[in-house]
Coordinates of C-alpha atoms and ligand atoms in Angstrom, one line a residue:
Q1 CA -7.6 29.7 3.4
G2 CA -5.9 26.4 4.3
S3 CA -2.1 26.7 4.9
P4 CA 0.1 25.3 2.1
E5 CA 1.1 22.5 4.3
T6 CA -2.3 20.8 4.9
L7 CA -2.2 17.2 3.8
L8 CA -5.3 15.1 3.5
I9 CA -4.2 11.5 3.8
T10 CA -6.8 8.9 3.0
G11 CA -6.4 5.3 4.3
G12 CA -3.8 6.5 6.8
A13 CA -4.7 3.9 9.4
G14 CA -3.6 1.1 7.1
F15 CA -0.1 -0.4 6.6
I16 CA 1.6 2.1 4.2
G17 CA -0.6 5.1 5.2
S18 CA 0.3 4.8 8.9
N19 CA 4.0 4.4 8.1
F20 CA 3.7 7.5 5.8
I21 CA 2.1 9.6 8.6
H22 CA 4.9 8.7 11.0
Y23 CA 7.4 9.6 8.3
I24 CA 5.8 12.9 7.2
L25 CA 5.2 14.2 10.8
K26 CA 8.8 13.5 11.7
K27 CA 10.2 15.1 8.5
Y28 CA 7.9 18.1 8.4
P29 CA 6.8 18.8 11.9
N30 CA 5.0 22.0 10.7
Y31 CA 2.7 20.2 8.3
K32 CA -1.0 19.7 9.3
V33 CA -2.1 16.1 8.6
I34 CA -5.7 15.0 8.3
N35 CA -6.1 11.2 8.3
L36 CA -9.4 10.1 6.8
D37 CA -10.0 6.4 7.1
S38 CA -13.2 4.3 7.3
L39 CA -11.4 1.7 9.5
T40 CA -12.2 -1.4 7.5
Y41 CA -10.7 -4.7 8.8
A42 CA -7.4 -3.4 7.6
G43 CA -7.5 0.0 9.3
N44 CA -6.1 0.3 12.8
I45 CA -5.7 3.6 14.7
E46 CA -3.5 1.7 17.1
N47 CA -0.8 2.1 14.4
L48 CA -0.8 5.8 15.2
K49 CA -1.2 5.7 18.9
E50 CA 2.2 7.4 19.5
V51 CA 1.3 10.4 17.4
E52 CA 0.4 13.1 19.8
A53 CA 1.0 16.1 17.6
N54 CA -1.7 18.7 17.7
N55 CA -1.2 19.2 14.0
Y56 CA -2.6 15.6 13.4
Q57 CA -6.3 14.8 13.2
F58 CA -8.1 11.6 12.6
I59 CA -11.5 11.5 10.9
K60 CA -13.4 8.2 10.6
G61 CA -15.1 8.3 7.3
D62 CA -15.5 6.7 3.9
I63 CA -14.0 8.2 0.7
C64 CA -17.2 7.1 -1.1
D65 CA -19.2 9.5 1.1
S66 CA -19.3 12.6 -1.2
N67 CA -21.0 14.8 1.4
L68 CA -18.4 14.0 4.0
I69 CA -15.6 14.6 1.5
E70 CA -17.1 18.0 0.6
N71 CA -17.2 18.9 4.3
V72 CA -13.6 17.8 4.8
F73 CA -12.5 19.9 1.9
S74 CA -14.5 22.9 3.0
S75 CA -13.2 22.7 6.6
F76 CA -9.6 22.0 6.0
E77 CA -8.9 23.1 2.4
P78 CA -6.1 20.6 1.9
T79 CA -3.2 21.5 -0.3
Y80 CA -2.2 17.9 -1.0
V81 CA -4.4 14.8 -1.1
I82 CA -2.6 11.5 -1.0
N83 CA -4.9 8.6 -1.6
F84 CA -3.8 5.4 0.1
A85 CA -7.4 4.3 0.9
A86 CA -8.2 1.0 -0.9
E87 CA -9.1 -2.5 -0.6
S88 CA -5.7 -3.9 -1.1
H89 CA -5.7 -7.7 -0.9
V90 CA -5.7 -9.7 -4.1
D91 CA -7.2 -12.9 -2.6
R92 CA -10.2 -11.0 -1.1
S93 CA -10.8 -9.4 -4.6
I94 CA -11.0 -12.9 -6.1
K95 CA -13.6 -13.9 -3.5
D96 CA -15.6 -10.7 -3.5
P97 CA -14.7 -8.0 -6.2
Q98 CA -17.7 -5.6 -5.6
I99 CA -16.2 -3.6 -2.7
F100 CA -13.0 -3.1 -4.8
L101 CA -15.0 -1.3 -7.5
K102 CA -16.7 0.9 -4.9
T103 CA -13.7 2.0 -2.8
N104 CA -10.9 1.8 -5.3
I105 CA -12.7 3.3 -8.4
S106 CA -15.7 5.3 -7.1
G107 CA -13.9 6.5 -4.0
T108 CA -11.0 7.8 -6.1
Q109 CA -13.3 9.6 -8.5
I110 CA -15.2 11.2 -5.6
L111 CA -11.8 12.5 -4.2
L112 CA -10.8 13.8 -7.7
D113 CA -14.2 15.6 -8.0
A114 CA -13.7 17.4 -4.7
C115 CA -10.2 18.5 -5.8
K116 CA -11.6 19.8 -9.1
R117 CA -14.4 21.7 -7.3
H118 CA -12.1 23.3 -4.7
W119 CA -8.9 23.7 -6.7
G120 CA -10.1 24.5 -10.2
S121 CA -7.8 23.9 -13.1
G122 CA -4.1 24.8 -13.5
S123 CA -3.5 25.2 -9.7
H124 CA 0.0 24.0 -9.3
E125 CA 0.4 24.6 -5.6
K126 CA -2.2 21.9 -5.0
K127 CA -1.7 18.2 -5.9
F128 CA -3.6 14.9 -5.9
L129 CA -1.3 11.9 -5.5
Q130 CA -2.6 8.5 -6.3
V131 CA -0.8 5.6 -4.6
S132 CA -1.0 2.9 -7.2
T133 CA 0.7 -0.4 -7.8
D134 CA 2.9 -2.3 -10.2
E135 CA 0.1 -4.9 -10.5
V136 CA -1.7 -2.7 -13.0
Y137 CA 0.9 -3.8 -15.6
G138 CA 0.0 -7.5 -15.3
S139 CA 2.6 -10.2 -15.2
L140 CA 6.2 -10.6 -16.6
G141 CA 7.9 -13.6 -18.0
A142 CA 11.4 -14.5 -16.9
T143 CA 13.0 -11.3 -18.2
G144 CA 12.2 -7.6 -18.6
Y145 CA 10.9 -4.9 -16.3
F146 CA 7.8 -2.7 -16.0
T147 CA 8.4 0.8 -17.1
E148 CA 5.9 3.7 -17.0
E149 CA 5.2 3.0 -20.7
T150 CA 4.3 -0.7 -20.2
P151 CA 0.7 -1.1 -21.3
L152 CA -1.9 -1.7 -18.5
A153 CA -2.9 -5.4 -18.3
P154 CA -4.3 -6.0 -14.9
N155 CA -5.2 -9.6 -14.2
S156 CA -7.0 -9.7 -10.8
P157 CA -10.1 -7.8 -9.8
Y158 CA -7.9 -5.8 -7.4
S159 CA -5.4 -4.7 -10.0
A160 CA -8.3 -4.0 -12.5
S161 CA -9.8 -1.6 -10.0
K162 CA -6.4 0.1 -9.3
A163 CA -5.8 0.4 -13.1
S164 CA -9.3 2.0 -13.5
A165 CA -8.6 4.4 -10.8
D166 CA -5.3 5.4 -12.4
L167 CA -7.2 6.1 -15.7
Y168 CA -9.6 8.4 -13.8
V169 CA -6.6 10.3 -12.3
R170 CA -5.2 10.6 -15.8
A171 CA -8.5 11.8 -17.2
Y172 CA -8.9 14.5 -14.5
H173 CA -5.5 15.8 -15.4
E174 CA -6.1 15.7 -19.2
T175 CA -9.7 17.1 -19.0
F176 CA -9.7 19.4 -16.1
G177 CA -6.1 20.3 -15.7
L178 CA -5.8 18.9 -12.2
N179 CA -2.3 18.7 -10.9
V180 CA -1.8 14.9 -10.3
N181 CA 0.8 12.2 -9.9
I182 CA 0.6 8.5 -9.8
T183 CA 3.1 6.3 -8.1
R184 CA 3.3 2.6 -9.0
C185 CA 5.2 0.7 -6.3
S186 CA 6.2 -2.9 -6.0
N187 CA 5.5 -5.1 -2.9
N188 CA 6.0 -3.4 0.4
Y189 CA 7.0 -5.0 3.7
G190 CA 7.6 -3.6 7.2
P191 CA 5.9 -2.8 10.5
Y192 CA 2.1 -2.6 10.7
Q193 CA 1.4 -4.8 7.7
F194 CA -1.8 -6.8 8.1
P195 CA -1.0 -10.5 8.5
E196 CA -3.1 -11.6 5.5
K197 CA -0.1 -10.5 3.2
L198 CA 2.8 -12.9 2.6
I199 CA 5.5 -11.7 4.9
P200 CA 3.5 -10.9 8.1
L201 CA 1.4 -14.0 7.6
M202 CA 4.5 -16.2 7.4
I203 CA 6.1 -14.5 10.5
S204 CA 2.8 -14.8 12.4
N205 CA 2.4 -18.5 11.5
A206 CA 6.0 -19.3 12.3
L207 CA 5.6 -17.7 15.7
E208 CA 2.8 -20.1 16.4
D209 CA 4.5 -23.1 14.7
K210 CA 1.6 -23.3 12.3
D211 CA 1.8 -24.3 8.6
L212 CA 3.2 -21.7 6.2
P213 CA 0.9 -21.9 3.2
I214 CA 2.7 -21.3 -0.1
Y215 CA 0.6 -21.0 -3.3
G216 CA 1.5 -23.3 -6.2
D217 CA 5.2 -24.1 -6.5
G218 CA 6.4 -21.1 -4.6
M219 CA 8.3 -19.8 -7.7
N220 CA 6.2 -16.7 -8.3
I221 CA 8.5 -13.6 -8.0
R222 CA 7.8 -10.3 -6.4
D223 CA 10.1 -7.2 -6.0
W224 CA 10.2 -6.3 -2.3
L225 CA 10.7 -2.8 -1.0
Y226 CA 10.9 -1.7 2.7
V227 CA 7.9 0.5 3.4
E228 CA 10.0 3.5 4.5
D229 CA 11.6 3.6 1.1
H230 CA 8.2 3.8 -0.5
C231 CA 7.4 6.7 1.9
S232 CA 10.4 8.7 0.8
A233 CA 9.5 8.1 -2.9
I234 CA 6.0 9.4 -2.3
D235 CA 7.4 12.4 -0.4
L236 CA 9.7 13.3 -3.4
V237 CA 6.9 12.8 -6.0
L238 CA 4.6 14.9 -3.9
H239 CA 7.0 17.8 -3.7
Q240 CA 9.0 17.5 -6.9
G241 CA 7.0 15.3 -9.4
T242 CA 6.1 16.8 -12.7
S243 CA 2.4 17.3 -13.1
G244 CA 0.5 14.5 -14.8
E245 CA 3.5 12.1 -14.6
I246 CA 3.6 8.5 -13.4
Y247 CA 6.5 7.2 -11.4
N248 CA 7.4 3.6 -10.9
V249 CA 8.9 2.7 -7.5
G250 CA 10.8 -0.6 -6.8
G251 CA 13.4 -2.2 -4.7
Y252 CA 15.6 -4.0 -7.4
N253 CA 15.0 -6.9 -5.0
E254 CA 13.3 -9.8 -6.8
K255 CA 12.7 -12.9 -4.8
A256 CA 10.7 -16.1 -5.3
N257 CA 8.1 -16.6 -2.6
I258 CA 9.8 -19.8 -1.4
E259 CA 13.0 -17.9 -0.9
I260 CA 11.3 -15.3 1.2
V261 CA 9.7 -17.9 3.4
K262 CA 13.0 -19.8 3.8
I263 CA 14.7 -16.5 4.8
I264 CA 12.0 -15.8 7.4
L265 CA 12.2 -19.4 8.9
K266 CA 16.0 -19.2 9.1
E267 CA 15.9 -15.7 10.7
M268 CA 13.4 -17.0 13.2
G269 CA 15.2 -20.3 13.9
K270 CA 12.2 -22.4 12.8
P271 CA 12.2 -25.6 10.7
T272 CA 11.4 -25.7 6.9
S273 CA 9.0 -28.6 7.7
L274 CA 6.5 -25.9 8.5
I275 CA 6.2 -25.1 4.8
K276 CA 3.1 -26.4 3.2
F277 CA 2.4 -26.1 -0.5
V278 CA -1.3 -25.3 -1.1
K279 CA -3.6 -24.7 -4.1
D280 CA -2.5 -21.9 -6.3
R281 CA -4.1 -18.4 -6.4
L282 CA -6.5 -18.1 -9.4
G283 CA -4.8 -16.0 -12.1
H284 CA -1.6 -15.9 -10.0
D285 CA 0.8 -13.3 -11.6
K286 CA 4.1 -15.0 -12.3
R287 CA 6.6 -12.2 -11.9
Y288 CA 6.7 -8.4 -11.1
A289 CA 9.9 -6.4 -11.5
I290 CA 10.1 -2.6 -11.6
D291 CA 12.4 -0.4 -13.7
A292 CA 12.7 2.6 -11.3
S293 CA 15.2 4.6 -13.5
K294 CA 12.7 7.4 -14.1
I295 CA 12.3 8.4 -10.4
K296 CA 16.0 8.0 -9.9
D297 CA 17.0 10.1 -12.9
E298 CA 14.4 12.8 -12.4
L299 CA 14.0 13.0 -8.6
G300 CA 17.1 11.2 -7.3
W301 CA 15.2 8.5 -5.5
E302 CA 16.8 5.2 -4.7
P303 CA 16.0 2.4 -2.2
T304 CA 18.2 2.7 0.9
I305 CA 17.3 -0.3 3.0
M306 CA 18.6 -3.7 1.8
F307 CA 16.4 -6.7 2.1
E308 CA 18.6 -8.5 4.7
E309 CA 18.3 -5.4 7.0
G310 CA 14.7 -4.8 6.3
I311 CA 13.5 -8.3 6.9
R312 CA 15.4 -8.4 10.2
K313 CA 13.8 -5.1 11.3
T314 CA 10.4 -6.4 10.2
I315 CA 10.7 -9.7 12.1
G316 CA 12.0 -7.8 15.1
W317 CA 9.0 -5.5 15.0
Y318 CA 6.5 -8.4 14.9
L319 CA 8.3 -10.1 17.8
Q320 CA 8.1 -7.0 19.9
N321 CA 4.5 -6.3 18.9
Q322 CA 2.8 -9.7 19.4
K323 CA -0.1 -8.1 21.2
W324 CA -0.8 -5.9 18.2
L325 CA -0.7 -9.1 16.1
D326 CA -3.0 -10.9 18.4
R327 CA -5.5 -8.1 18.4
V328 CA -5.6 -7.7 14.6
K329 CA -5.9 -11.5 14.2
S330 CA -9.1 -11.6 16.3
G331 CA -12.6 -11.1 15.0
E332 CA -13.2 -10.6 11.3
Y333 CA -9.7 -11.8 10.4
A334 CA -10.0 -15.1 12.3
E335 CA -13.0 -15.9 10.2
Y336 CA -11.3 -14.9 7.0
Y337 CA -8.2 -17.1 7.9
H338 CA -10.5 -20.0 8.6
N339 CA -12.3 -19.7 5.3
M340 CA -9.1 -19.1 3.3
Y341 CA -6.8 -21.8 4.7
I342 CA -8.7 -24.2 6.9
E343 CA -12.0 -24.9 5.2
K344 CA -10.5 -24.6 1.7
Ligands
NAD1 P1 -4.1 -1.6 3.7 O1 -5.2 -2.6 3.3 O2 -3.2 -2.0 4.8 O3 -4.8 -0.2 4.2 C1 -5.9 0.4 3.5 C2 -6.5 1.4 4.4 O4 -7.6 2.0 3.6 C3 -7.1 0.9 5.7 O5 -6.7 1.7 6.8 C4 -8.6 0.9 5.4 O6 -9.4 1.1 6.6 C5 -8.7 2.1 4.5 N1 -9.9 2.1 3.7 C6 -10.4 1.1 2.9 N2 -11.5 1.5 2.3 C7 -11.8 2.8 2.7 C8 -12.8 3.7 2.3 N3 -13.8 3.4 1.5 N4 -12.7 4.9 2.8 C9 -11.7 5.3 3.7 N5 -10.7 4.4 4.0 C10 -10.7 3.2 3.5 O7 -3.3 -1.2 2.4 P2 -1.8 -0.9 2.2 O8 -1.0 -2.1 1.9 O9 -1.4 0.1 3.2 O10 -1.9 -0.1 0.8 C11 -2.2 1.3 0.7 C12 -2.2 1.7 -0.7 O11 -1.0 1.4 -1.4 C13 -3.3 1.0 -1.5 O12 -3.9 1.9 -2.4 C14 -2.6 -0.1 -2.3 O13 -3.3 -0.3 -3.5 C15 -1.3 0.6 -2.6 N6 -0.1 -0.3 -2.7 C16 0.2 -1.2 -1.8 C17 1.3 -2.0 -1.9 C18 1.7 -3.1 -0.9 O14 2.6 -3.8 -1.1 N7 1.0 -3.2 0.3 C19 2.2 -1.8 -2.9 C20 1.9 -0.8 -3.9 C21 0.7 0.0 -3.7
DAU2 O1 2.8 -5.5 -6.1 C1 2.2 -4.6 -5.2 C2 1.0 -5.3 -4.6 O2 1.6 -6.2 -3.6 C3 0.0 -4.4 -3.9 O3 -0.6 -3.6 -4.9 C4 -1.0 -5.2 -3.1 O4 -1.9 -4.3 -2.4 C5 -0.3 -6.1 -2.1 O5 -1.2 -6.9 -1.5 C6 0.7 -7.0 -2.9 O6 0.0 -8.0 -3.7 P1 0.6 -9.5 -3.8 O7 -0.5 -10.3 -4.3 O8 1.9 -9.5 -4.5 O9 0.9 -9.7 -2.2 P2 0.6 -11.0 -1.3 O10 1.3 -10.7 0.0 O11 -0.8 -11.3 -1.2 O12 1.3 -12.2 -2.0 C7 2.7 -12.1 -2.3 C8 3.0 -13.4 -3.0 O13 3.0 -14.5 -2.1 C9 2.1 -13.8 -4.2 O14 2.8 -14.4 -5.2 C10 1.1 -14.8 -3.5 C11 2.0 -15.5 -2.5 N1 1.3 -16.0 -1.3 C12 0.5 -15.1 -0.6 C13 -0.2 -15.5 0.5 C14 -1.0 -14.5 1.3 C15 1.5 -17.3 -0.9 O15 2.2 -18.1 -1.5 N2 0.8 -17.7 0.3 C16 0.0 -16.9 1.0 O16 -0.6 -17.3 2.0

């Protein structure tokens, strides 16, 4: 029998997953953590190089490989499964949606099936937690917030795949009585984020005095949350969330993209002349904003790191980890960057 503290974390070599593993091992040093990650372009075990705990184990593998998943469940009998594994970048989903269906939808269903086989129904000591996104709700106008009751209206192939996965999670709860939660968080930023995403891309380009590409007029709005605050929300939902419930997670920190870029340039002492407005993203969602009152009222969660502090910490981390940045920017990513911003 697995101990009650065995966590199977999928996608733990990516941005949020690796931050979560650091967070969870520090907070619960007695937990056993299995990190299953296929190491796509976005996965990097270097993110976890300081983790030496003998209660941590990395397995290179794909969540779509049902035989492997069965073996992992039989060997470790996890109590909690937290699914971070995903194709996560909207622009890539516009160029090539297929892999998003495979990993984000099929992969999630394969994990759910393993939970169902091993846990049976009504087992409330075991839980599957799906790390989802506010993008499943679509786009907001100038006012209003996404609540857990907002209808799903995903606009990109990425968000369509995440919304589909959420519906499978719901279905396994309703049909098979699986103990599940879904968290839907806004945009994260912080250490270890791959430099294809807005904030690390802008820091990375500013460091090299390269153009900072802003889509459209730069007035699209996102709600930014420091990654550690997302980790604490997942921790709370995992341990205290009501079975079958969805919890929105957000920073109450809405900013237009142009504002974000100007803050980064100011903080780094670089000129605004580096800003370059480029062709807009297809189907570019105008505004995301989260109403996080449910998780606050039910579980007492609130963001703790204000944007001014978080962005300073983040820039500081990238400045101190330029070798990490250089390494992840080589190879496949160099080709992606060229196709996305140079040849376009
Ligand atoms: P990321 O792209 O940095 O990491 C994804 C990880 O999943 C990588 O390590 C990758 O190797 C792994 N992976 C991909 N396909 C896999 C497969 N088939 N099998 C096993 N591993 C696989 O993503 P992230 O930004 O850390 O996001 C993590 C999760 O959080 C995703 O599910 C994403 O949808 C969700 N999310 C992200 C944000 C955000 O702002 N980044 C906000 C809300 C929700
Ligand atoms: O809201 C949560 C989502 O946030 C997560 O589910 C996704 O996994 C994550 O990638 C993120 O999606 P976004 O599309 O919001 O993030 P991204 O960093 O790609 O873009 C943020 C905003 O910045 C968006 O309006 C597009 C814009 N942008 C992005 C890039 C990469 C630019 O203007 N220029 C760029 O070069």
